mmCIF file of C-alpha atoms in Angstrom:
data_model
loop_
_atom_site.group_PDB
_atom_site.id
_atom_site.type_symbol
_atom_site.label_atom_id
_atom_site.label_comp_id
_atom_site.label_asym_id
_atom_site.label_seq_id
_atom_site.Cartn_x
_atom_site.Cartn_y
_atom_site.Cartn_z
ATOM 1 C CA LYS N 1 30.060 -21.372 -40.472
ATOM 2 C CA THR N 2 32.839 -19.868 -38.360
ATOM 3 C CA ASP N 3 36.521 -20.019 -39.188
ATOM 4 C CA TYR N 4 38.142 -20.982 -35.874
ATOM 5 C CA ALA N 5 41.453 -19.443 -36.955
ATOM 6 C CA LEU N 6 39.798 -16.015 -36.622
ATOM 7 C CA LEU N 7 39.762 -16.547 -32.850
ATOM 8 C CA MET N 8 43.510 -15.877 -32.896
ATOM 9 C CA LYS N 9 43.231 -12.720 -35.030
ATOM 10 C CA PRO N 10 45.052 -9.848 -33.320
ATOM 11 C CA ALA N 11 43.136 -6.655 -32.576
ATOM 12 C CA SER N 12 46.296 -4.819 -31.491
ATOM 13 C CA GLU N 13 49.970 -5.597 -31.057
ATOM 14 C CA ILE N 14 52.838 -3.986 -29.152
ATOM 15 C CA ASN N 15 56.434 -5.240 -29.049
ATOM 16 C CA PHE N 16 59.377 -3.853 -27.096
ATOM 17 C CA ASN N 17 62.939 -5.172 -27.151
ATOM 18 C CA ALA N 18 66.070 -3.659 -25.622
ATOM 19 C CA ASP N 19 69.638 -4.939 -25.560
ATOM 20 C CA PHE N 20 72.192 -3.765 -23.003
ATOM 21 C CA ARG N 21 75.905 -4.458 -23.189
ATOM 22 C CA PRO N 22 77.457 -3.693 -19.779
ATOM 23 C CA ILE N 23 80.731 -5.314 -20.881
ATOM 24 C CA GLU N 24 81.880 -6.306 -24.363
ATOM 25 C CA ALA N 25 81.302 -10.058 -23.917
ATOM 26 C CA LEU N 26 77.858 -9.813 -22.249
ATOM 27 C CA THR N 27 74.554 -8.857 -23.858
ATOM 28 C CA ILE N 28 71.425 -8.597 -21.710
ATOM 29 C CA ASN N 29 68.024 -8.521 -23.397
ATOM 30 C CA LEU N 30 64.673 -7.362 -22.016
ATOM 31 C CA GLY N 31 61.465 -7.566 -24.011
ATOM 32 C CA TYR N 32 57.683 -7.460 -23.854
ATOM 33 C CA ASP N 33 55.097 -8.689 -26.361
ATOM 34 C CA TYR N 34 51.401 -7.828 -26.179
ATOM 35 C CA VAL N 35 48.763 -9.064 -28.628
ATOM 36 C CA GLY N 36 45.122 -8.172 -27.972
ATOM 37 C CA ARG N 37 42.432 -10.468 -29.402
ATOM 38 C CA GLU N 38 39.029 -9.758 -30.978
ATOM 39 C CA LYS N 39 35.771 -11.383 -29.932
ATOM 40 C CA ILE N 40 34.439 -13.562 -32.758
ATOM 41 C CA ASP N 41 30.738 -14.504 -33.017
ATOM 42 C CA ASN N 42 29.447 -16.430 -29.978
ATOM 43 C CA PHE N 43 32.856 -17.693 -28.845
ATOM 44 C CA ASP N 44 34.692 -16.587 -25.718
ATOM 45 C CA LYS N 45 37.365 -14.031 -26.438
ATOM 46 C CA GLU N 46 40.871 -15.551 -26.449
ATOM 47 C CA SER N 47 43.246 -14.256 -23.777
ATOM 48 C CA ALA N 48 45.640 -11.513 -24.778
ATOM 49 C CA ILE N 49 49.313 -12.394 -25.046
ATOM 50 C CA ASN N 50 51.367 -10.723 -22.295
ATOM 51 C CA ASN N 51 54.894 -12.085 -22.580
ATOM 52 C CA LEU N 52 57.569 -10.362 -20.533
ATOM 53 C CA HIS N 53 60.934 -11.988 -21.259
ATOM 54 C CA ALA N 54 64.577 -11.481 -20.359
ATOM 55 C CA GLY N 55 67.776 -13.118 -21.469
ATOM 56 C CA ALA N 56 71.540 -12.942 -21.580
ATOM 57 C CA ASN N 57 74.291 -14.029 -23.949
ATOM 58 C CA TYR N 58 77.938 -14.293 -22.881
ATOM 59 C CA ASN N 59 80.774 -14.804 -25.377
ATOM 60 C CA LEU N 60 83.261 -17.198 -23.791
ATOM 61 C CA PHE N 61 85.679 -17.389 -26.726
ATOM 62 C CA LYS N 62 85.573 -16.423 -30.383
ATOM 63 C CA GLY N 63 82.633 -18.399 -31.827
ATOM 64 C CA ILE N 64 81.524 -19.938 -28.485
ATOM 65 C CA SER N 65 78.902 -18.411 -26.216
ATOM 66 C CA VAL N 66 76.417 -19.427 -23.541
ATOM 67 C CA TYR N 67 72.888 -18.067 -23.392
ATOM 68 C CA ALA N 68 69.845 -18.120 -21.139
ATOM 69 C CA LYS N 69 66.322 -16.784 -21.573
ATOM 70 C CA ILE N 70 63.316 -16.609 -19.248
ATOM 71 C CA ASN N 71 59.893 -16.408 -20.936
ATOM 72 C CA ASN N 72 56.469 -15.564 -19.539
ATOM 73 C CA ILE N 73 57.875 -13.914 -16.416
ATOM 74 C CA LEU N 74 54.334 -12.757 -15.547
ATOM 75 C CA ASN N 75 53.215 -16.429 -15.640
ATOM 76 C CA LYS N 76 50.100 -15.629 -17.726
ATOM 77 C CA LYS N 77 47.930 -18.169 -19.584
ATOM 78 C CA TYR N 78 47.607 -17.478 -23.312
ATOM 79 C CA SER N 79 48.085 -19.085 -26.733
ATOM 80 C CA TYR N 80 50.037 -17.881 -29.731
ATOM 81 C CA TYR N 81 48.252 -20.558 -31.808
ATOM 82 C CA LEU N 82 44.788 -22.076 -31.508
ATOM 83 C CA ALA N 83 44.689 -25.062 -29.092
ATOM 84 C CA TYR N 84 48.410 -24.734 -28.204
ATOM 85 C CA PRO N 85 48.629 -23.020 -24.801
ATOM 86 C CA THR N 86 52.001 -21.672 -23.763
ATOM 87 C CA GLU N 87 53.865 -22.917 -20.745
ATOM 88 C CA GLY N 88 53.885 -20.831 -17.601
ATOM 89 C CA LEU N 89 57.150 -19.316 -16.491
ATOM 90 C CA ASN N 90 59.837 -21.162 -18.461
ATOM 91 C CA PHE N 91 63.597 -21.127 -18.931
ATOM 92 C CA LEU N 92 65.813 -21.906 -21.913
ATOM 93 C CA GLY N 93 69.585 -22.066 -21.893
ATOM 94 C CA GLY N 94 72.410 -23.507 -23.885
ATOM 95 C CA LEU N 95 75.726 -23.298 -25.632
ATOM 96 C CA SER N 96 76.144 -21.745 -29.067
ATOM 97 C CA MET N 97 79.026 -22.419 -31.491
ATOM 98 C CA SER N 98 79.774 -20.582 -34.733
ATOM 99 C CA PHE N 99 82.162 -21.951 -37.333
#
């Protein structure tokens, strides 16, 4: 009997995140996540996670900011979780309010 969850077991992991603040109201983020996978029994080895991402956050007023993030800039095919593949290149943006 094989535990299918072991297919997602990481063999190695590297994370990098850097924030830059060129002006007081703007924060730019650049990051990279890598997770290598192990081969389990007679199953194909799951693809490694290679997620290069970038984002920005701009404070409009006190407590109100806009943000945007681009994920999977390399447009790779991988899964963080078994049977849930990630989207290709994708974008997220919005408005944030703090009270």
